[in-house]
XYZ file of C-alpha atoms in Angstrom:
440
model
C -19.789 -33.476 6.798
C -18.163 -35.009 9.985
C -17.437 -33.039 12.842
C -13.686 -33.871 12.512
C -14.241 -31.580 9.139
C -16.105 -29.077 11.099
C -13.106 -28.307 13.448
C -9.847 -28.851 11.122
C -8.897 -25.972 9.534
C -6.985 -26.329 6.120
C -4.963 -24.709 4.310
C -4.029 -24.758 0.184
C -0.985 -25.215 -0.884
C 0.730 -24.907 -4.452
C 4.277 -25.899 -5.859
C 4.590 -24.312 -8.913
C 3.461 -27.422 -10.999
C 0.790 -26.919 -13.683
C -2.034 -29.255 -14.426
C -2.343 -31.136 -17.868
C -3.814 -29.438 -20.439
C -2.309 -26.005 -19.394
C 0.215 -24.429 -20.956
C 2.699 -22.538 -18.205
C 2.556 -18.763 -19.072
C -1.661 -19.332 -19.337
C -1.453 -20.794 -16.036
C 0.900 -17.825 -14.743
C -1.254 -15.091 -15.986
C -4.485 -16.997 -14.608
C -3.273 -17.420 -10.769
C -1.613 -13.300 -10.988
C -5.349 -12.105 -12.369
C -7.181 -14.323 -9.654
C -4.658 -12.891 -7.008
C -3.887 -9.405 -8.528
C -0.670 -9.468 -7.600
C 2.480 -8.350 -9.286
C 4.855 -10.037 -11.715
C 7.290 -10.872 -8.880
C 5.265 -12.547 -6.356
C 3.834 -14.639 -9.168
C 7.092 -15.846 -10.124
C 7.903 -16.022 -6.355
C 5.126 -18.888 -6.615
C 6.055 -20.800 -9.622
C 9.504 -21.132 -8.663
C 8.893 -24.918 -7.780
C 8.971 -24.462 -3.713
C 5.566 -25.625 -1.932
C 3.851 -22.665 -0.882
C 0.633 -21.504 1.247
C -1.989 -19.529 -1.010
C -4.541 -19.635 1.889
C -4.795 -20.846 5.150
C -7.274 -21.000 7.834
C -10.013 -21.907 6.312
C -12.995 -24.568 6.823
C -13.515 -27.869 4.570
C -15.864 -26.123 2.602
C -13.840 -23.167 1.935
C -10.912 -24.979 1.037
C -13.078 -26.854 -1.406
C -14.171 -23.629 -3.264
C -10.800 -21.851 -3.510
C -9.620 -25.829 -4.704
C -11.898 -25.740 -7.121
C -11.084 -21.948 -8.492
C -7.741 -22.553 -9.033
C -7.909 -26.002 -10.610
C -9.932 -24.603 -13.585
C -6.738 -22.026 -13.546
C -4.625 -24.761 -14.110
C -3.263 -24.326 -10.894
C -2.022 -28.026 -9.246
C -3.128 -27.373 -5.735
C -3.984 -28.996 -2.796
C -5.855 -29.100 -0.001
C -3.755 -30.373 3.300
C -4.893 -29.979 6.886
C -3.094 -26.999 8.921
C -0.939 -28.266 11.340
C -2.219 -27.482 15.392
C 1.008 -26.016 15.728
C 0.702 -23.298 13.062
C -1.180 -20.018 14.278
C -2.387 -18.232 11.553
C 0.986 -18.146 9.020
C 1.699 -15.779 6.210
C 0.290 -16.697 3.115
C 2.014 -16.191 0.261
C -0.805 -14.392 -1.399
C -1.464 -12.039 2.071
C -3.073 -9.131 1.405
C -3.624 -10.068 -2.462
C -7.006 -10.416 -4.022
C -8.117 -13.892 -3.670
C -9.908 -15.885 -6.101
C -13.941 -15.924 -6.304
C -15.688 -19.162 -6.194
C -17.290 -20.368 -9.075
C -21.012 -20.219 -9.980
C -21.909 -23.866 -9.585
C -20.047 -23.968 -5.624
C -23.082 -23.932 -3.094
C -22.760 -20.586 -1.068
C -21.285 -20.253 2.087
C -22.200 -18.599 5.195
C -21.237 -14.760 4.760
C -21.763 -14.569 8.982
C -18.529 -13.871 9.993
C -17.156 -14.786 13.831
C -14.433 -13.802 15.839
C -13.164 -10.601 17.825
C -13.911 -7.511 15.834
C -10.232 -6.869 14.288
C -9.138 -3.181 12.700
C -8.542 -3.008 9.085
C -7.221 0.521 8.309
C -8.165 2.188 5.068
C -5.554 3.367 2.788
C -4.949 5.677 0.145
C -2.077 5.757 -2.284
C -1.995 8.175 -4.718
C 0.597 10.863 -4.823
C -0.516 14.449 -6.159
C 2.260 14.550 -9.032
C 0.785 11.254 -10.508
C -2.772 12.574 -10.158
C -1.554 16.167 -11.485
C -1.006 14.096 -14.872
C -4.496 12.741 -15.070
C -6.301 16.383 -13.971
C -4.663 18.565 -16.331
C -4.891 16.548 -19.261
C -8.672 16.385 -18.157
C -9.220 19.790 -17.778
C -7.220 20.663 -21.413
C -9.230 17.790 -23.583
C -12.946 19.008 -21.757
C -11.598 22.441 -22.615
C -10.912 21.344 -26.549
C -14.020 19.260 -26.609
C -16.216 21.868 -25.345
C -17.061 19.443 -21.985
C -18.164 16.388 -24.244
C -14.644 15.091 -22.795
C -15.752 15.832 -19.043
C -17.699 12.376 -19.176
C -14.287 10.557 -19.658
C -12.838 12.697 -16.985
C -14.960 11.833 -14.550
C -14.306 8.142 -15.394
C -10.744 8.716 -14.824
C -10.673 10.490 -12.103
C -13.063 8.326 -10.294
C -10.864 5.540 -11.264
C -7.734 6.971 -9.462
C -8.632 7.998 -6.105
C -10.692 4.429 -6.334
C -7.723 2.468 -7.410
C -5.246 4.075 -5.089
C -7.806 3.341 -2.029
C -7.201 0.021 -0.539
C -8.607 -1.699 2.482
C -7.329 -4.869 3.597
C -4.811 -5.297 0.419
C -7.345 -4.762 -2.493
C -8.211 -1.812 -4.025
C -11.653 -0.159 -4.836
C -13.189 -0.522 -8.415
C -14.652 2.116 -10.268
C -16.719 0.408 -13.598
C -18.787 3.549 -15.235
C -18.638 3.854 -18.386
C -18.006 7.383 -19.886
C -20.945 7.032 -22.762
C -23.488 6.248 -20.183
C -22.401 9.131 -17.853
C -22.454 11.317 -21.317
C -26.219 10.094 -22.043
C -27.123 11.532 -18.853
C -25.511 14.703 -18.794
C -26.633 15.400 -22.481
C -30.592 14.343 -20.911
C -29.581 17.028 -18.014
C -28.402 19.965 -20.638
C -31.765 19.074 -22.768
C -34.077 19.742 -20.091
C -32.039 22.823 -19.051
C -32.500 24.362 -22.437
C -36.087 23.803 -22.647
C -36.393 25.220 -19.288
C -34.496 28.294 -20.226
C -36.587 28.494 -23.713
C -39.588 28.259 -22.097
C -38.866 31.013 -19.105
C -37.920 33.604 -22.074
C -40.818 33.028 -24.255
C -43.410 31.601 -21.920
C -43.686 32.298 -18.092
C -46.538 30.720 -17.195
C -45.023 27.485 -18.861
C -41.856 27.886 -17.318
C -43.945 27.772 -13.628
C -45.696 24.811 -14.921
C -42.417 22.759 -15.837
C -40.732 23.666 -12.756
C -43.934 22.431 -10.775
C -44.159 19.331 -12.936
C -40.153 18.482 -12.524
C -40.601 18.304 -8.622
C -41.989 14.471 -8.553
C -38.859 13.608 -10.570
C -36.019 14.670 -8.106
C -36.632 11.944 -5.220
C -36.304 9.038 -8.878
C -33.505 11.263 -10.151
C -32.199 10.737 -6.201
C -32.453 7.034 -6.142
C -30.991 6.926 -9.824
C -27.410 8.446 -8.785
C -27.520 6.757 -5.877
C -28.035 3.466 -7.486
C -25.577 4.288 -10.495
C -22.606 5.503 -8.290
C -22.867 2.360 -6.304
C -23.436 -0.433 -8.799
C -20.358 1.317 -10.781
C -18.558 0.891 -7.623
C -17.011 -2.272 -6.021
C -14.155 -4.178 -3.973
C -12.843 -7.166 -5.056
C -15.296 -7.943 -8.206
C -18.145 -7.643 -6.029
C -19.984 -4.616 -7.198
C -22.378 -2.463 -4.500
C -25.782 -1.817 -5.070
C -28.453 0.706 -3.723
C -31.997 -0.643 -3.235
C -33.497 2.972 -1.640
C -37.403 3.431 -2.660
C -38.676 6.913 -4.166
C -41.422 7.359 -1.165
C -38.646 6.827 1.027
C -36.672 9.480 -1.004
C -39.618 11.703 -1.413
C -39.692 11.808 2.747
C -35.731 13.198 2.761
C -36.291 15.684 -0.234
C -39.284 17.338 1.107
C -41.344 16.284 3.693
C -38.965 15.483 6.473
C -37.112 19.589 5.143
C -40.581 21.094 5.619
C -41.714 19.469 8.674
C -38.251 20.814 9.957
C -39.202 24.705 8.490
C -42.611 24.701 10.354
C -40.824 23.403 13.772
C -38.395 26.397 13.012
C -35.079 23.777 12.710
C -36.274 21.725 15.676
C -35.571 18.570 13.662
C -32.582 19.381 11.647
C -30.759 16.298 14.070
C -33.392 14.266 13.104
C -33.731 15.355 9.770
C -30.035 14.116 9.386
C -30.704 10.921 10.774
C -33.323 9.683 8.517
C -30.812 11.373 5.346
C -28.164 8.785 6.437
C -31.362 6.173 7.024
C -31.875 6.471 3.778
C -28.530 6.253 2.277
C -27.375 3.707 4.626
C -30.161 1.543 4.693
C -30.649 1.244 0.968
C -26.913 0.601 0.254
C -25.840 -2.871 -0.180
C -22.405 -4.587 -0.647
C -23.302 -7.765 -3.144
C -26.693 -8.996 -1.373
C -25.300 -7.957 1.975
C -27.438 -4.985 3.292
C -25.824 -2.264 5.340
C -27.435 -0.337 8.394
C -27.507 2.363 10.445
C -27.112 1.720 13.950
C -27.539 4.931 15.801
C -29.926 6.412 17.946
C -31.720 9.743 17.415
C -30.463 10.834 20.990
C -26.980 10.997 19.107
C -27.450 13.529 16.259
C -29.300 16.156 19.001
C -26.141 15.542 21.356
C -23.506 16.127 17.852
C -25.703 19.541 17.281
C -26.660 20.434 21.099
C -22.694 20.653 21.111
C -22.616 22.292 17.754
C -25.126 25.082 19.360
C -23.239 25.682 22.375
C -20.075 26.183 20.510
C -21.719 29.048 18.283
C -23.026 30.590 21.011
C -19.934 30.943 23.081
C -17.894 32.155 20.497
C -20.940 34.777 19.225
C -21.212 35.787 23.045
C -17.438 36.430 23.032
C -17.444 37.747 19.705
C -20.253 40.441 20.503
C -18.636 41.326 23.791
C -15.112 41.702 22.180
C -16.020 43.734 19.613
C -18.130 46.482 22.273
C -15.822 46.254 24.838
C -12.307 46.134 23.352
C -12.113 46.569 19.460
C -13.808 45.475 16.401
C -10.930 43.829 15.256
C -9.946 41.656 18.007
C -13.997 40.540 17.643
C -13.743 39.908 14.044
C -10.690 37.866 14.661
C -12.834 35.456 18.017
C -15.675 35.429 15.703
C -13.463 34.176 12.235
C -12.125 31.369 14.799
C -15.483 30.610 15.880
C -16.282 29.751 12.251
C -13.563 28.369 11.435
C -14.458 26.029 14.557
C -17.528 24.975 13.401
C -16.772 24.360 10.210
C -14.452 21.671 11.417
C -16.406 20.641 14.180
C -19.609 19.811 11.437
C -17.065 18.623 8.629
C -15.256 15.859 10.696
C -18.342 15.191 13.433
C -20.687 14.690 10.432
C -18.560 11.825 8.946
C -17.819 10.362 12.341
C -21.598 10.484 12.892
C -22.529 8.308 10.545
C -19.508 6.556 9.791
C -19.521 4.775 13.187
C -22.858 3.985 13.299
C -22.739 2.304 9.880
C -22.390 -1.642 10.171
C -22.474 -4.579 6.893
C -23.459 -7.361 8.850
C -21.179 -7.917 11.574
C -18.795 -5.418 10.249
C -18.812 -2.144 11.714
C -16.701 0.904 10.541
C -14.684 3.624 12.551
C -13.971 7.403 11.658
C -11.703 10.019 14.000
C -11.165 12.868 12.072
C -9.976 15.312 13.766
C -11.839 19.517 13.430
C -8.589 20.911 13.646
C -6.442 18.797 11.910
C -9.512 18.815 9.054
C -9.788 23.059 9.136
C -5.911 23.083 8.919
C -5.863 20.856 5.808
C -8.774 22.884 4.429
C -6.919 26.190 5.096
C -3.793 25.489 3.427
C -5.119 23.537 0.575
C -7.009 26.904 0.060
C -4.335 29.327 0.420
C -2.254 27.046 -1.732
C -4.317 26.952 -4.804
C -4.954 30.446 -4.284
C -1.350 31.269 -4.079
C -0.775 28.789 -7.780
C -3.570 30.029 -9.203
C -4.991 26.631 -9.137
C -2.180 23.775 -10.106
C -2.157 23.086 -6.508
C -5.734 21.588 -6.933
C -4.185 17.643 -7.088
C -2.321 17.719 -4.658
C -4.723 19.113 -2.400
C -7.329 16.765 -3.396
C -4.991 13.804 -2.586
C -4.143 15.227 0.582
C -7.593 15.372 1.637
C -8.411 11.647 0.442
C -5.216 10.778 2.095
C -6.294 12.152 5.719
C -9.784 10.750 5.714
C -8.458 6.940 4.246
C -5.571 7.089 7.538
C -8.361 7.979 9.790
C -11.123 5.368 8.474
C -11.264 1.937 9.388
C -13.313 -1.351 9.158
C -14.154 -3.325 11.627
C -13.464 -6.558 10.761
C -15.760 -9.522 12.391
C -13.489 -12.589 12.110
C -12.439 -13.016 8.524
C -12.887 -10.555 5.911
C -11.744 -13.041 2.896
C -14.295 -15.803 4.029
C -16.706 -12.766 4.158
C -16.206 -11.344 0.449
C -15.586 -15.475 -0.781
C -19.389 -15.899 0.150
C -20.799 -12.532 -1.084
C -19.035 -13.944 -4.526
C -20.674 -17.085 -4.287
C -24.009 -15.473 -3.899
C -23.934 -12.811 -6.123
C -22.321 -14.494 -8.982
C -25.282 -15.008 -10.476
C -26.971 -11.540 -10.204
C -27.177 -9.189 -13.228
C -26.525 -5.990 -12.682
C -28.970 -3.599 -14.308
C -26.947 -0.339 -14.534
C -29.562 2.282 -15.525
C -29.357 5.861 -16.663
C -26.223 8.194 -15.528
C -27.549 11.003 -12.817
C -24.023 12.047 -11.433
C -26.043 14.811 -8.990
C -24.356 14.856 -5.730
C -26.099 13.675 -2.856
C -24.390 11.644 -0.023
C -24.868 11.288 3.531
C -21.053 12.864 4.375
């Protein structure tokens, strides 16, 4: 490649005209399901004017979206971008754009530039989403729970769906039967456990004893499940934790912290979010954890000092004034740290959590986070539980405005390569273990 090629940048253009061979309306639905984008902009597209589907982009990129969209049936071309143009609109901005194809040589997934914000964002509305929960509720209710399988599918698919970053929206790809396999695995042990305790003690002690070695695989399992089920733009995550590593954050690092009486609970946290962030990957691309130890015993040194002032004030309140006027410093010194540990922990690790030369940012705010908690509460309470939706979006809604990525030059040439280069890849989905365990 000549260095002329190395410093043009190019851009692809389109005119509505289909290539031989093609018949219009297959061309049409190709281009909108390589875009995702909606029935108008599509026409926009193939209404005969010359538009930009991508600019910016190096020889080789060029090339590989080129390629893409000719097997659509797409008449494109390549065409240098004038000197003159700084970074123009696309037609297809903020739209999914299309993979490369299995055969194209990868491309660098290093990305360059100034670090640029991408906000997340979060869509859904709690009247949409009340649809989806009660019917969930009603059919695991008439099914006797084999219907909860489905409902965490669908649920999972919403809040994914409706959360978008940089235009394209989150995938969830579980499938209900496999997620049923493993809960129905789950309920069989749980019934021989419970046989076994009623007619046979001793063998009850010996099951429990034996089941220990299988929670750090059980650990790795979800974690792996949940993120190979998950993805952005057709590039599905993947979690590559080992079980010593696991073992370590289930019961070694929790012990070594009981015999230093809690000494390491900060560090005990950081090697949690070690493990979760350090075994996560986004298509081949590993993730990491970029913080130092010295920041978790700062988060709870300031976590400490904050119960202790309020318990000081709380103690002398209550024997120098009135119990009540204690109860009430020491309900707001809760109610403190419960925010204080519910946004700080996601901040924690959210900031220190890169993808290459991606970063991420996280300000939630503790009051704004024990306000939302308070009210969704008191809400639900007060409908006897209907409000549950809404509250749940409101939540997701609040932590998407207040997450961001940060974006190393360009996040399309970014995911472009991680297609390229895990195109290839199988994707060996496993058993279902939906246990909870997650670093926020």
């Amino acid at each position: 490649m000549t260095k002329e090629l190395h410093n043009e940048l190019y851009q692809i253009t389109f005119a509505g005209r289909i290539l031989e061979g093609f018949n219009d309306a297959e061309v049409r639905e190709n281009v909108q399901a390589l875009f995702r984008i909606s029935d108008e902009r599509t026409a926009s597209l193939f209404s005969g004017a010359t538009k930009t589907l991508k600019s910016g982009l190096s020889h080789a990129d060029a090339l590989v979206y080129h390629e893409r969209l000719t097997k659509a049936g797409a008449d494109v071309h390549i065409a240098k971008q004038p000197a003159a143009a700084v970074n123009p609109k696309p037609e297809t901005d903020g739209a999914q754009p299309p993979a490369p194809s299995d055969a194209e040589p990868a491309t660098t997934a290093t990305p360059t530039g100034p670090q640029q914000e991408t906000p997340l964002e979060f869509t859904g509305n709690g009247r949409e989403y009340f649809g989806i929960w009660i019917v969930n509720i009603l059919l695991t209710i008439v099914t006797l729970g084999i219907y909860s399988a489905w409902a965490t599918v669908r649920n999972n698919q919403y809040f994914y769906g409706n959360t978008k970053l940089d235009g394209a929206s989150f995938q969830y790809l579980a499938s209900p039967i496999t997620i049923l396999k493993g809960r129905l695995i789950a309920l069989a042990v749980l019934v021989v456990y419970v046989v076994l305790s009623e007619m046979y003690v001793e063998a009850a002690v010996v099951f429990a004893i034996a089941f220990i070695p299988l929670v750090p695989w059980i650990m790795v399992r979800s974690l792996r499940f949940n993120a190979v089920n998950s993805a952005y733009r057709n590039i599905r995550f993947d979690f590559q934790g080992r079980y010593g590593q696991a073992f370590m954050v289930a019961f070694v690092w929790p012990l070594l912290n009981l015999l230093t009486l809690l000494l390491l609970t900060p560090l005990v946290m950081k090697k949690t979010h070690e493990f979760i962030a350090n075994g996560s990957r986004y298509g081949t691309t590993e993730f990491a954890l970029k913080a130092d130890t010295g920041s978790y015993y700062r988060f709870f040194g300031k976590g400490l000092l904050i119960a202790i002032a309020f318990g000081v004030a709380a103690f002398l309140t209550m024997r120098y004034v009135g119990f009540t006027v204690g109860s009430i410093i020491a309900a707001a010194g809760y109610l403190t740290l419960f925010g204080y540990f519910m946004a700080g922990i996601s901040n924690l690790f959210l900031n220190a959590v890169h993808l290459d030369r991606h970063g991420f940012e996280s300000r939630l705010q503790p009051l704004q986070m024990v306000w939302i908690y308070l009210s969704n509460s008191f809400f639900v309470v007060l409908t006897l539980g209907l409000f549950t939706p809404w509250a749940k979006v409101r939540m997701a809604r609040y932590r998407a405005s207040c997450t961001a990525m940060m974006v190393s030059g360009d996040l399309n040439h970014f995911v472009a390569a991680e297609q390229n280069r895990t195109s290839a890849l199988g994707q060996e989905l496993g058993d279902a273990f939906d246990v909870d365990f997650a670093a926020i």
